[in-house]
Each structure stands twice: as C-alpha cells, then as structure tokens.
Amino acid sequence: MDFLEIKGGKKLDGEIDISGAKNAALPLLACTILFENELNITNLPKVADILTFLKLLENLGSKYELKDTTLKINSSHITKTVAKYDIVRKMRASILTLGPLLARFGYCEVSLPGGCAIGQRPIDLHLKALEMMGATIEIKQGYVIATAKDGLKGTTVIFDKITVTGSENIIMAAALAKGSTKIINVAKEPEVVQLCEVLRECGVEIDGIGSNELHIKGTNQKLLNSKDIKVIPDRIEAGTYLCAGAITNSKITLNRVNHVHLVSVILKLQEMGFDFDISEDSITIKPASKMVHTNIATTEYPGFPTDMQAQFMALCTQVQGTSVIEERLFENRFMHVSELQRMGADIKLNKNIATVKGECILNGADVMATDLRASSALVLAALVANGTTNVHRIYHLDRGYENLEGKLQKLGADIKRVSS
Ligand code: EPZ
C-alpha cells in the first residue's frame, strides 16, 4: 500500500492552485438526476470520491465523459433506482442519491451508509424530512426503501439539527416536489448555497439562499434544463494549506480560492499571530512573529468548521501556550490524537474536549491515517517533525485532496509517495 514519506524541518515558499470543492461537487453530481439534458460541470477536483460517485451514477444509467476537471454528464436516461451497498459503504455521500431518485421516480432503494471513523453518521433527519414530504420509508436488509408513488409533496420541514447532506437531499427532493416546501434550520455551507444557486438558474424558484430558511417551489416532477456549472473552490483544502504555511511559519500563496468561505479560519489564524494579504481570488499567509495558542469550538458554517479541527490541532502543538479544542459535531473526531501523541504531542482528551500543549518537539514516526482530515493533520505534523514520518493508509487522503504531495512539493516540502 502506498504511503507518504515526509522529512520535516523545511520552510515552505511559493504558490499553488486550490482545486474545486469535493463537498460541493458531490451534491452537484447527485442533482444531475433531476435534469432532462446533458450538464457541463467544470473545476471538478481530481479525487477518488468524485470517481466513486460517477461510478454509482453510471450503475444507475447515467452517461458521462470526464476530461481532466471537466465533466459532461447526462442522467436523463437513468433506469435503475437502487444505490448498492458495495459503493455506498465506500462513500457516505452516496446517500445524496436518495432525495433526487425519490423525487424523480417515486421509488428508490439506497443502502444505509453505515458509520465511519468519525462517528455513527445517522441519516434519521434525512428520512424524517422525506416522510414529512409524503414518502413511505422502510428499512430492509440494510437498505432504505423509499416510496412516494404520487411524487413528493411540498410541506414545511424543520431540521432538529443542522445537517449538510440532509439539507442537500431535501433541497433536491423539494425541487421536483408538487407545491412549495419551506425548510427551516437548513445548512448554510457554501456547498449548500451553490446547489441552490444552480437549481435556481435551472428553473427552480428558491428564496432565502444562504439563510437558515429556504422556500422552494417544486416543478411537480418536470425535469430541469441545465446551465454550465463551475464548482466552487475547496475551502477545506485551502484551509489545510493555510495550516501548512502556519505550522512551518512560512509565506505561501493560494490561488483560485474564495476567501469569503474561509473567514472563520483566517480570523482564527490571525488570532494566533499570522498575517495575510488577501485579493479577489488569492490568499497569502505570512509568518507570525509569535505563534500563540487559541481556543476552538467547531460549529456549523459560518462558524469554525469541524473539517478543519484536526489540522488546527496539529498546528496548536507548535504555538506558545496551551490550546483547548472542543469538537461539537461528531462524537469520535479525535482519531488523529493518538497518532499525534506517537509523534510526541502532549494532548489530553476529556470526552469531546482536547487540551493541546504548545511548543512541542515532534519526532518522525510511522503513523496511520484513519479518516480524510485526520490524515491531513498527520501530514502537517510531519512537516515540522524531526526526521522522517511515514503516513500510511493514504487512500483516506486521496478521497478528498487532489495531488497533495505534488502541491506540497511545489511549496518546497520534502515529501514523496512511496509504493510498497
Ligand atoms: C458533511 O457531512 C460533510 N460531507 C462532512 O465532511 C462534514 O464534516 C459535515 O458535513 C459537517 O460539516 C459532505 O458534505 C459529503 P451532517 P454530513 O449531516 O452531511 C448529525 C469531509 O471531511 N446528524 O452535517 O454527513 C451527525 O451525526 C466530510 O469532507 C444526525 O444526527 O454531516 C453530526 O453530528 C467528513 N442525523 C451532525 O448532525 C442525520 O440524519 C452534522 O452532520 C444527519 C446528521
């Protein structure tokens, strides 16, 4: 299995391009199920999850052509409505086929995604909302069997908890429902906003985009006509590289980013002593004269993102003082802690709160990736560790980071992918 070999201690320099956002691209692929014609989607990230989702859609009957970061896809001839376990278990985001398939066909079977390293990852809120729209939901042999023989009906949906893919599923379901749907306590992440903007440009009346309450007038199962779509930049990939610049206290520039999507991350880094030059589509992070500790509590957008928690924990091992990190969204998102401790980090856990001692000397080691963002935290720690670190199970990284070692090499890191 491939692993990344990283020799720590090098400063970074230079600039890289940020790829399209995985978590924006996935719902956009799912929403092709709602269209009667071919869609042209550009700025797709070249990551494993995108290929997995395309394979799932192909199994359903979609036809597509992917050239570099540009996709031509036509899901109008879909004939199957079963999203099989063997793909869904590999990628939880497959659950995003549930809303569109049910809205279009009035029936579908989607495997329960199951949990993952960071938590149970239930989908009860997705299912409850679809039932409120008139669906009958049955769980049988690990599959969600959803039926709405007269199509879904517009209604008022209130999410007890903010759920990103839950919101995306119901937005897509409401787009083809009969009548209007009000969604209260809806997620406001940039990827949810882009999905709404694309649907609105393609003929769905949507009000409240970017707020926590959406009003969607459904087309009553009339399929949509597409416009060209460009995937927004990946704010988490960008945040990860800002942490690479921060942890090595270097000056680096990220191009093709949307700094507005990174406000909470940039403010946190400024609080820790780092400075920035920000332009229309680029961010330059500059060295801190003194890197100081901080306190973090993860929350929904526009708050501090849970997907940046692991990366900041690695950074906090290097700053002056002790930092406190509270993970509020997932019950088990500290899998990176034990691996960071093996490199010498001094981190104490108390339920969902981590206390991270700063100015810690990290030593290279063989470490194991467990989930996408935890893996990137290990890479960041390796950049400043003494000696060599080998990060194993990097298929986790390949799911969500395009050419991570190539981008870090371009910034001057001593990192290479080793096939063993
Ligand atoms: C999305 O996952 C992202 N994935 C995750 O990114 C991200 O960490 C997460 O949102 C939070 O921002 C994609 O967009 C593909 P949630 P999602 O539903 O939608 C609970 C990455 O690294 N909940 O917003 O699955 C849930 O347990 C990935 O790219 C229910 O209780 O997350 C969690 O505590 C990791 N019932 C909270 O809500 C439900 O029906 C937020 O989960 C749904 C969710």
Short mmCIF file of N, CA, C and O in Angstrom, two decimals, residues 239-351:
data_model
loop_
_atom_site.label_atom_id
_atom_site.label_comp_id
_atom_site.label_asym_id
_atom_site.label_seq_id
_atom_site.Cartn_x
_atom_site.Cartn_y
_atom_site.Cartn_z
N GLY A 239 -7.94 25.72 3.56
CA GLY A 239 -7.64 25.86 5.00
C GLY A 239 -6.51 24.94 5.42
O GLY A 239 -5.66 25.31 6.25
N THR A 240 -6.46 23.76 4.82
CA THR A 240 -5.40 22.79 5.15
C THR A 240 -4.04 23.35 4.75
O THR A 240 -3.08 23.29 5.52
N TYR A 241 -3.96 23.96 3.55
CA TYR A 241 -2.68 24.53 3.11
C TYR A 241 -2.33 25.80 3.89
O TYR A 241 -1.15 26.07 4.15
N LEU A 242 -3.33 26.55 4.33
CA LEU A 242 -3.02 27.70 5.20
C LEU A 242 -2.37 27.18 6.48
O LEU A 242 -1.41 27.77 7.00
N CYS A 243 -2.84 26.04 6.98
CA CYS A 243 -2.22 25.45 8.18
C CYS A 243 -0.82 24.94 7.88
O CYS A 243 0.06 24.96 8.75
N ALA A 244 -0.59 24.50 6.65
CA ALA A 244 0.78 24.07 6.27
C ALA A 244 1.72 25.27 6.32
O ALA A 244 2.84 25.18 6.84
N GLY A 245 1.25 26.41 5.81
CA GLY A 245 2.06 27.63 5.87
C GLY A 245 2.27 28.06 7.32
O GLY A 245 3.38 28.40 7.73
N ALA A 246 1.18 27.94 8.13
CA ALA A 246 1.25 28.38 9.52
C ALA A 246 2.19 27.50 10.34
O ALA A 246 3.06 27.99 11.06
N ILE A 247 2.04 26.18 10.21
CA ILE A 247 2.82 25.28 11.09
C ILE A 247 4.32 25.37 10.79
O ILE A 247 5.16 25.15 11.66
N THR A 248 4.66 25.71 9.53
CA THR A 248 6.09 25.87 9.19
C THR A 248 6.50 27.34 9.27
O THR A 248 7.63 27.69 8.91
N ASN A 249 5.55 28.18 9.68
CA ASN A 249 5.76 29.63 9.80
C ASN A 249 6.40 30.22 8.54
O ASN A 249 7.44 30.88 8.58
N SER A 250 5.75 29.88 7.41
CA SER A 250 6.28 30.28 6.09
C SER A 250 5.32 31.27 5.43
O SER A 250 4.19 31.45 5.87
N LYS A 251 5.79 31.83 4.30
CA LYS A 251 4.92 32.67 3.47
C LYS A 251 4.55 31.87 2.22
O LYS A 251 5.44 31.47 1.45
N ILE A 252 3.25 31.58 2.05
CA ILE A 252 2.80 30.86 0.85
C ILE A 252 1.53 31.52 0.32
O ILE A 252 0.81 32.17 1.09
N THR A 253 1.28 31.35 -0.97
CA THR A 253 0.09 31.93 -1.58
C THR A 253 -0.79 30.84 -2.18
O THR A 253 -0.28 29.91 -2.82
N LEU A 254 -2.10 30.95 -1.92
CA LEU A 254 -3.07 30.02 -2.51
C LEU A 254 -3.86 30.79 -3.56
O LEU A 254 -4.38 31.86 -3.28
N ASN A 255 -3.91 30.25 -4.78
CA ASN A 255 -4.69 30.88 -5.86
C ASN A 255 -5.97 30.11 -6.11
O ASN A 255 -6.09 28.95 -5.71
N ARG A 256 -6.92 30.78 -6.77
CA ARG A 256 -8.22 30.19 -7.12
C ARG A 256 -9.00 29.80 -5.86
O ARG A 256 -9.58 28.72 -5.77
N VAL A 257 -8.95 30.68 -4.85
CA VAL A 257 -9.73 30.43 -3.63
C VAL A 257 -10.80 31.50 -3.47
O VAL A 257 -10.74 32.54 -4.12
N ASN A 258 -11.77 31.25 -2.60
CA ASN A 258 -12.77 32.25 -2.24
C ASN A 258 -12.60 32.53 -0.75
O ASN A 258 -13.04 31.73 0.09
N HIS A 259 -11.92 33.64 -0.45
CA HIS A 259 -11.57 33.92 0.96
C HIS A 259 -12.81 34.10 1.83
O HIS A 259 -12.78 33.84 3.03
N VAL A 260 -13.92 34.47 1.21
CA VAL A 260 -15.16 34.69 1.99
C VAL A 260 -15.58 33.39 2.68
O VAL A 260 -16.09 33.38 3.79
N HIS A 261 -15.31 32.25 2.02
CA HIS A 261 -15.68 30.95 2.60
C HIS A 261 -14.76 30.54 3.74
O HIS A 261 -14.97 29.51 4.37
N LEU A 262 -13.70 31.34 3.96
CA LEU A 262 -12.67 30.94 4.94
C LEU A 262 -12.56 31.92 6.09
O LEU A 262 -11.57 31.91 6.82
N VAL A 263 -13.59 32.78 6.26
CA VAL A 263 -13.48 33.86 7.25
C VAL A 263 -13.13 33.32 8.63
O VAL A 263 -12.19 33.76 9.28
N SER A 264 -13.83 32.27 9.08
CA SER A 264 -13.59 31.78 10.46
C SER A 264 -12.17 31.21 10.59
O SER A 264 -11.53 31.37 11.64
N VAL A 265 -11.68 30.59 9.55
CA VAL A 265 -10.33 30.01 9.59
C VAL A 265 -9.28 31.12 9.57
O VAL A 265 -8.33 31.11 10.37
N ILE A 266 -9.46 32.11 8.73
CA ILE A 266 -8.50 33.23 8.64
C ILE A 266 -8.47 34.02 9.96
O ILE A 266 -7.40 34.31 10.50
N LEU A 267 -9.65 34.28 10.50
CA LEU A 267 -9.71 35.03 11.78
C LEU A 267 -8.99 34.27 12.89
O LEU A 267 -8.26 34.84 13.70
N LYS A 268 -9.17 32.96 12.90
CA LYS A 268 -8.52 32.12 13.94
C LYS A 268 -7.00 32.20 13.78
O LYS A 268 -6.25 32.34 14.74
N LEU A 269 -6.52 32.12 12.54
CA LEU A 269 -5.07 32.19 12.31
C LEU A 269 -4.52 33.59 12.64
O LEU A 269 -3.42 33.72 13.19
N GLN A 270 -5.32 34.62 12.38
CA GLN A 270 -4.88 35.98 12.76
C GLN A 270 -4.76 36.09 14.27
O GLN A 270 -3.79 36.60 14.81
N GLU A 271 -5.73 35.48 14.96
CA GLU A 271 -5.73 35.47 16.45
C GLU A 271 -4.46 34.80 16.96
O GLU A 271 -3.91 35.15 17.99
N MET A 272 -3.95 33.82 16.16
CA MET A 272 -2.77 33.05 16.57
C MET A 272 -1.48 33.74 16.15
O MET A 272 -0.39 33.23 16.37
N GLY A 273 -1.60 34.94 15.51
CA GLY A 273 -0.41 35.72 15.21
C GLY A 273 -0.02 35.80 13.75
O GLY A 273 0.94 36.48 13.39
N PHE A 274 -0.76 35.15 12.87
CA PHE A 274 -0.39 35.14 11.44
C PHE A 274 -1.02 36.33 10.73
O PHE A 274 -2.06 36.83 11.16
N ASP A 275 -0.35 36.74 9.64
CA ASP A 275 -0.85 37.88 8.89
C ASP A 275 -1.19 37.43 7.47
O ASP A 275 -0.72 36.38 7.02
N PHE A 276 -2.00 38.22 6.78
CA PHE A 276 -2.48 37.80 5.46
C PHE A 276 -2.47 38.95 4.47
O PHE A 276 -2.70 40.09 4.85
N ASP A 277 -2.23 38.62 3.19
CA ASP A 277 -2.59 39.51 2.08
C ASP A 277 -3.72 38.80 1.34
O ASP A 277 -3.56 37.62 0.97
N ILE A 278 -4.83 39.49 1.16
CA ILE A 278 -5.99 38.83 0.53
C ILE A 278 -6.44 39.62 -0.69
O ILE A 278 -6.59 40.83 -0.64
N SER A 279 -6.57 38.93 -1.83
CA SER A 279 -7.08 39.61 -3.04
C SER A 279 -8.33 38.86 -3.51
O SER A 279 -8.79 37.93 -2.84
N GLU A 280 -8.84 39.23 -4.65
CA GLU A 280 -10.08 38.67 -5.20
C GLU A 280 -10.11 37.14 -5.13
O GLU A 280 -11.02 36.55 -4.58
N ASP A 281 -9.05 36.51 -5.66
CA ASP A 281 -9.11 35.03 -5.66
C ASP A 281 -7.81 34.41 -5.17
O ASP A 281 -7.46 33.30 -5.55
N SER A 282 -7.09 35.17 -4.30
CA SER A 282 -5.89 34.52 -3.72
C SER A 282 -5.70 34.96 -2.27
O SER A 282 -6.20 36.03 -1.85
N ILE A 283 -5.03 34.11 -1.51
CA ILE A 283 -4.73 34.40 -0.10
C ILE A 283 -3.25 34.11 0.12
O ILE A 283 -2.78 33.03 -0.26
N THR A 284 -2.54 35.07 0.70
CA THR A 284 -1.14 34.83 1.10
C THR A 284 -1.07 34.85 2.62
O THR A 284 -1.52 35.82 3.25
N ILE A 285 -0.57 33.77 3.21
CA ILE A 285 -0.35 33.76 4.65
C ILE A 285 1.11 34.09 4.90
O ILE A 285 1.99 33.64 4.17
N LYS A 286 1.33 34.95 5.92
CA LYS A 286 2.70 35.41 6.20
C LYS A 286 3.10 34.99 7.62
O LYS A 286 2.24 34.86 8.49
N PRO A 287 4.42 34.77 7.84
CA PRO A 287 4.88 34.24 9.13
C PRO A 287 4.44 35.11 10.32
O PRO A 287 4.28 36.32 10.20
N ALA A 288 4.24 34.45 11.45
CA ALA A 288 3.90 35.14 12.70
C ALA A 288 5.20 35.46 13.44
O ALA A 288 6.12 34.63 13.46
N SER A 289 5.26 36.68 14.03
CA SER A 289 6.47 36.96 14.84
C SER A 289 6.40 36.09 16.10
O SER A 289 7.39 35.60 16.60
N LYS A 290 5.17 35.86 16.58
CA LYS A 290 4.98 34.97 17.73
C LYS A 290 3.70 34.16 17.48
O LYS A 290 2.63 34.74 17.28
N MET A 291 3.81 32.84 17.43
CA MET A 291 2.63 31.99 17.22
C MET A 291 2.02 31.69 18.59
O MET A 291 2.68 31.11 19.45
N VAL A 292 0.78 32.13 18.78
CA VAL A 292 0.17 31.95 20.11
C VAL A 292 -1.01 31.00 20.07
O VAL A 292 -1.65 30.80 19.05
N HIS A 293 -1.30 30.45 21.25
CA HIS A 293 -2.36 29.44 21.37
C HIS A 293 -3.74 30.06 21.15
O HIS A 293 -3.89 31.28 21.07
N THR A 294 -4.73 29.18 21.01
CA THR A 294 -6.09 29.66 20.79
C THR A 294 -7.07 28.64 21.38
O THR A 294 -6.64 27.60 21.86
N ASN A 295 -8.35 28.98 21.40
CA ASN A 295 -9.38 28.01 21.78
C ASN A 295 -10.33 27.86 20.59
O ASN A 295 -10.61 28.85 19.91
N ILE A 296 -10.75 26.63 20.34
CA ILE A 296 -11.60 26.36 19.17
C ILE A 296 -12.82 25.56 19.59
O ILE A 296 -12.71 24.65 20.41
N ALA A 297 -13.97 25.93 19.06
CA ALA A 297 -15.18 25.09 19.22
C ALA A 297 -15.78 24.95 17.82
O ALA A 297 -16.11 25.95 17.17
N THR A 298 -15.86 23.73 17.34
CA THR A 298 -16.37 23.54 15.97
C THR A 298 -17.88 23.73 15.96
O THR A 298 -18.58 23.35 16.90
N THR A 299 -18.35 24.34 14.85
CA THR A 299 -19.80 24.53 14.71
C THR A 299 -20.14 24.63 13.24
O THR A 299 -19.26 24.58 12.39
N GLU A 300 -21.43 24.77 12.95
CA GLU A 300 -21.84 24.83 11.54
C GLU A 300 -21.39 26.16 10.91
O GLU A 300 -21.13 27.13 11.61
N TYR A 301 -21.34 26.17 9.59
CA TYR A 301 -20.97 27.38 8.85
C TYR A 301 -21.93 28.52 9.18
O TYR A 301 -23.12 28.27 9.38
N PRO A 302 -21.43 29.74 9.35
CA PRO A 302 -20.08 30.23 9.08
C PRO A 302 -19.12 30.13 10.27
O PRO A 302 -18.07 30.76 10.24
N GLY A 303 -19.43 29.31 11.25
CA GLY A 303 -18.53 29.11 12.39
C GLY A 303 -17.32 28.30 12.01
O GLY A 303 -17.13 27.92 10.86
N PHE A 304 -16.50 27.94 13.01
CA PHE A 304 -15.25 27.23 12.72
C PHE A 304 -15.58 25.81 12.27
O PHE A 304 -16.25 25.07 13.00
N PRO A 305 -15.09 25.39 11.10
CA PRO A 305 -15.52 24.10 10.54
C PRO A 305 -14.90 22.89 11.22
O PRO A 305 -13.69 22.83 11.45
N THR A 306 -15.74 21.89 11.49
CA THR A 306 -15.25 20.64 12.05
C THR A 306 -14.20 20.01 11.13
O THR A 306 -13.27 19.34 11.61
N ASP A 307 -14.31 20.25 9.82
CA ASP A 307 -13.36 19.64 8.88
C ASP A 307 -11.97 20.27 8.96
O ASP A 307 -11.05 19.81 8.29
N MET A 308 -11.83 21.32 9.81
CA MET A 308 -10.50 21.93 10.00
C MET A 308 -9.95 21.65 11.40
O MET A 308 -8.86 22.10 11.75
N GLN A 309 -10.71 20.91 12.20
CA GLN A 309 -10.32 20.71 13.61
C GLN A 309 -9.01 19.96 13.74
O GLN A 309 -8.09 20.36 14.47
N ALA A 310 -8.86 18.88 12.99
CA ALA A 310 -7.64 18.05 13.11
C ALA A 310 -6.41 18.84 12.67
O ALA A 310 -5.37 18.80 13.33
N GLN A 311 -6.54 19.59 11.59
CA GLN A 311 -5.41 20.36 11.07
C GLN A 311 -4.96 21.41 12.10
O GLN A 311 -3.76 21.60 12.33
N PHE A 312 -5.93 22.06 12.75
CA PHE A 312 -5.57 23.07 13.75
C PHE A 312 -4.96 22.43 14.99
O PHE A 312 -4.12 23.03 15.67
N MET A 313 -5.38 21.21 15.27
CA MET A 313 -4.78 20.54 16.44
C MET A 313 -3.29 20.32 16.20
O MET A 313 -2.47 20.58 17.08
N ALA A 314 -2.94 19.91 14.99
CA ALA A 314 -1.51 19.74 14.68
C ALA A 314 -0.79 21.09 14.85
O ALA A 314 0.28 21.15 15.47
N LEU A 315 -1.39 22.15 14.35
CA LEU A 315 -0.78 23.48 14.47
C LEU A 315 -0.61 23.88 15.93
O LEU A 315 0.43 24.39 16.35
N CYS A 316 -1.61 23.59 16.75
CA CYS A 316 -1.57 24.02 18.16
C CYS A 316 -0.46 23.35 18.95
O CYS A 316 -0.05 23.85 20.01
N THR A 317 0.09 22.25 18.45
CA THR A 317 1.21 21.61 19.17
C THR A 317 2.47 22.46 19.05
O THR A 317 3.44 22.24 19.77
N GLN A 318 2.47 23.42 18.12
CA GLN A 318 3.71 24.19 17.84
C GLN A 318 3.68 25.62 18.37
O GLN A 318 4.69 26.31 18.35
N VAL A 319 2.51 26.09 18.80
CA VAL A 319 2.40 27.51 19.18
C VAL A 319 2.72 27.67 20.67
O VAL A 319 2.79 26.69 21.41
N GLN A 320 2.89 28.90 21.10
CA GLN A 320 3.16 29.15 22.52
C GLN A 320 1.87 29.00 23.33
O GLN A 320 0.82 29.49 22.90
N GLY A 321 1.97 28.32 24.44
CA GLY A 321 0.78 28.20 25.30
C GLY A 321 -0.03 26.94 25.01
O GLY A 321 0.28 26.18 24.10
N THR A 322 -1.08 26.80 25.80
CA THR A 322 -1.95 25.60 25.70
C THR A 322 -3.27 25.98 25.05
O THR A 322 -3.87 26.99 25.41
N SER A 323 -3.70 25.17 24.08
CA SER A 323 -4.97 25.43 23.37
C SER A 323 -6.02 24.41 23.78
O SER A 323 -5.69 23.28 24.12
N VAL A 324 -7.28 24.84 23.73
CA VAL A 324 -8.39 23.93 24.05
C VAL A 324 -9.28 23.82 22.81
O VAL A 324 -9.69 24.84 22.24
N ILE A 325 -9.51 22.58 22.38
CA ILE A 325 -10.30 22.34 21.16
C ILE A 325 -11.52 21.50 21.50
O ILE A 325 -11.39 20.41 22.04
N GLU A 326 -12.70 22.04 21.23
CA GLU A 326 -13.94 21.31 21.50
C GLU A 326 -14.58 20.90 20.18
O GLU A 326 -14.83 21.75 19.32
N GLU A 327 -14.81 19.59 20.02
CA GLU A 327 -15.45 19.07 18.81
C GLU A 327 -16.93 18.88 19.11
O GLU A 327 -17.31 17.99 19.87
N ARG A 328 -17.76 19.73 18.51
CA ARG A 328 -19.18 19.71 18.88
C ARG A 328 -20.04 18.92 17.89
O ARG A 328 -21.20 18.63 18.18
N LEU A 329 -19.54 18.62 16.71
CA LEU A 329 -20.40 17.99 15.70
C LEU A 329 -20.35 16.48 15.65
O LEU A 329 -21.36 15.83 15.47
N PHE A 330 -19.15 15.92 15.82
CA PHE A 330 -19.02 14.47 15.72
C PHE A 330 -18.48 13.88 17.02
O PHE A 330 -17.63 14.48 17.68
N GLU A 331 -18.99 12.68 17.33
CA GLU A 331 -18.67 12.09 18.64
C GLU A 331 -17.31 11.41 18.68
O GLU A 331 -16.83 11.05 19.73
N ASN A 332 -16.67 11.22 17.53
CA ASN A 332 -15.40 10.49 17.57
C ASN A 332 -14.39 11.09 16.61
O ASN A 332 -13.73 10.38 15.85
N ARG A 333 -14.30 12.39 16.58
CA ARG A 333 -13.43 13.02 15.59
C ARG A 333 -12.08 13.41 16.20
O ARG A 333 -11.51 14.45 15.89
N PHE A 334 -11.54 12.52 17.05
CA PHE A 334 -10.21 12.75 17.61
C PHE A 334 -9.28 11.59 17.30
O PHE A 334 -8.33 11.31 18.04
N MET A 335 -9.54 10.90 16.18
CA MET A 335 -8.74 9.70 15.84
C MET A 335 -7.29 10.10 15.56
O MET A 335 -6.38 9.29 15.66
N HIS A 336 -7.05 11.36 15.22
CA HIS A 336 -5.68 11.80 14.92
C HIS A 336 -4.87 11.99 16.20
O HIS A 336 -3.64 12.04 16.15
N VAL A 337 -5.56 12.08 17.35
CA VAL A 337 -4.86 12.42 18.60
C VAL A 337 -3.81 11.36 18.95
O VAL A 337 -2.64 11.68 19.21
N SER A 338 -4.22 10.10 18.89
CA SER A 338 -3.26 9.05 19.31
C SER A 338 -2.04 9.02 18.38
O SER A 338 -0.92 8.81 18.83
N GLU A 339 -2.26 9.28 17.11
CA GLU A 339 -1.12 9.28 16.17
C GLU A 339 -0.22 10.50 16.42
O GLU A 339 1.01 10.40 16.38
N LEU A 340 -0.83 11.65 16.71
CA LEU A 340 -0.02 12.84 17.04
C LEU A 340 0.76 12.60 18.34
O LEU A 340 1.93 12.98 18.47
N GLN A 341 0.12 11.91 19.30
CA GLN A 341 0.82 11.60 20.56
C GLN A 341 2.03 10.70 20.29
O GLN A 341 3.08 10.85 20.90
N ARG A 342 1.90 9.78 19.32
CA ARG A 342 3.02 8.90 18.99
C ARG A 342 4.19 9.69 18.42
O ARG A 342 5.33 9.26 18.48
N MET A 343 3.87 10.88 17.87
CA MET A 343 4.96 11.74 17.34
C MET A 343 5.51 12.65 18.43
O MET A 343 6.44 13.42 18.18
N GLY A 344 4.89 12.55 19.65
CA GLY A 344 5.43 13.35 20.75
C GLY A 344 4.52 14.46 21.22
O GLY A 344 4.85 15.20 22.14
N ALA A 345 3.34 14.57 20.61
CA ALA A 345 2.43 15.67 21.01
C ALA A 345 1.91 15.42 22.42
O ALA A 345 1.72 14.26 22.82
N ASP A 346 1.68 16.50 23.16
CA ASP A 346 1.14 16.40 24.53
C ASP A 346 -0.30 16.89 24.48
O ASP A 346 -0.57 18.08 24.52
N ILE A 347 -1.23 15.91 24.29
CA ILE A 347 -2.66 16.23 24.13
C ILE A 347 -3.44 15.42 25.14
O ILE A 347 -3.24 14.20 25.25
N LYS A 348 -4.30 16.09 25.89
CA LYS A 348 -5.14 15.36 26.86
C LYS A 348 -6.59 15.44 26.36
O LYS A 348 -7.05 16.51 25.94
N LEU A 349 -7.27 14.29 26.42
CA LEU A 349 -8.66 14.24 25.97
C LEU A 349 -9.60 14.09 27.15
O LEU A 349 -9.33 13.32 28.07
N ASN A 350 -10.68 14.85 27.11
CA ASN A 350 -11.74 14.66 28.11
C ASN A 350 -13.06 14.76 27.35
O ASN A 350 -13.50 15.86 27.01
N LYS A 351 -13.61 13.59 27.01
CA LYS A 351 -14.81 13.47 26.16
C LYS A 351 -14.57 14.22 24.83
O LYS A 351 -13.64 13.83 24.10
#
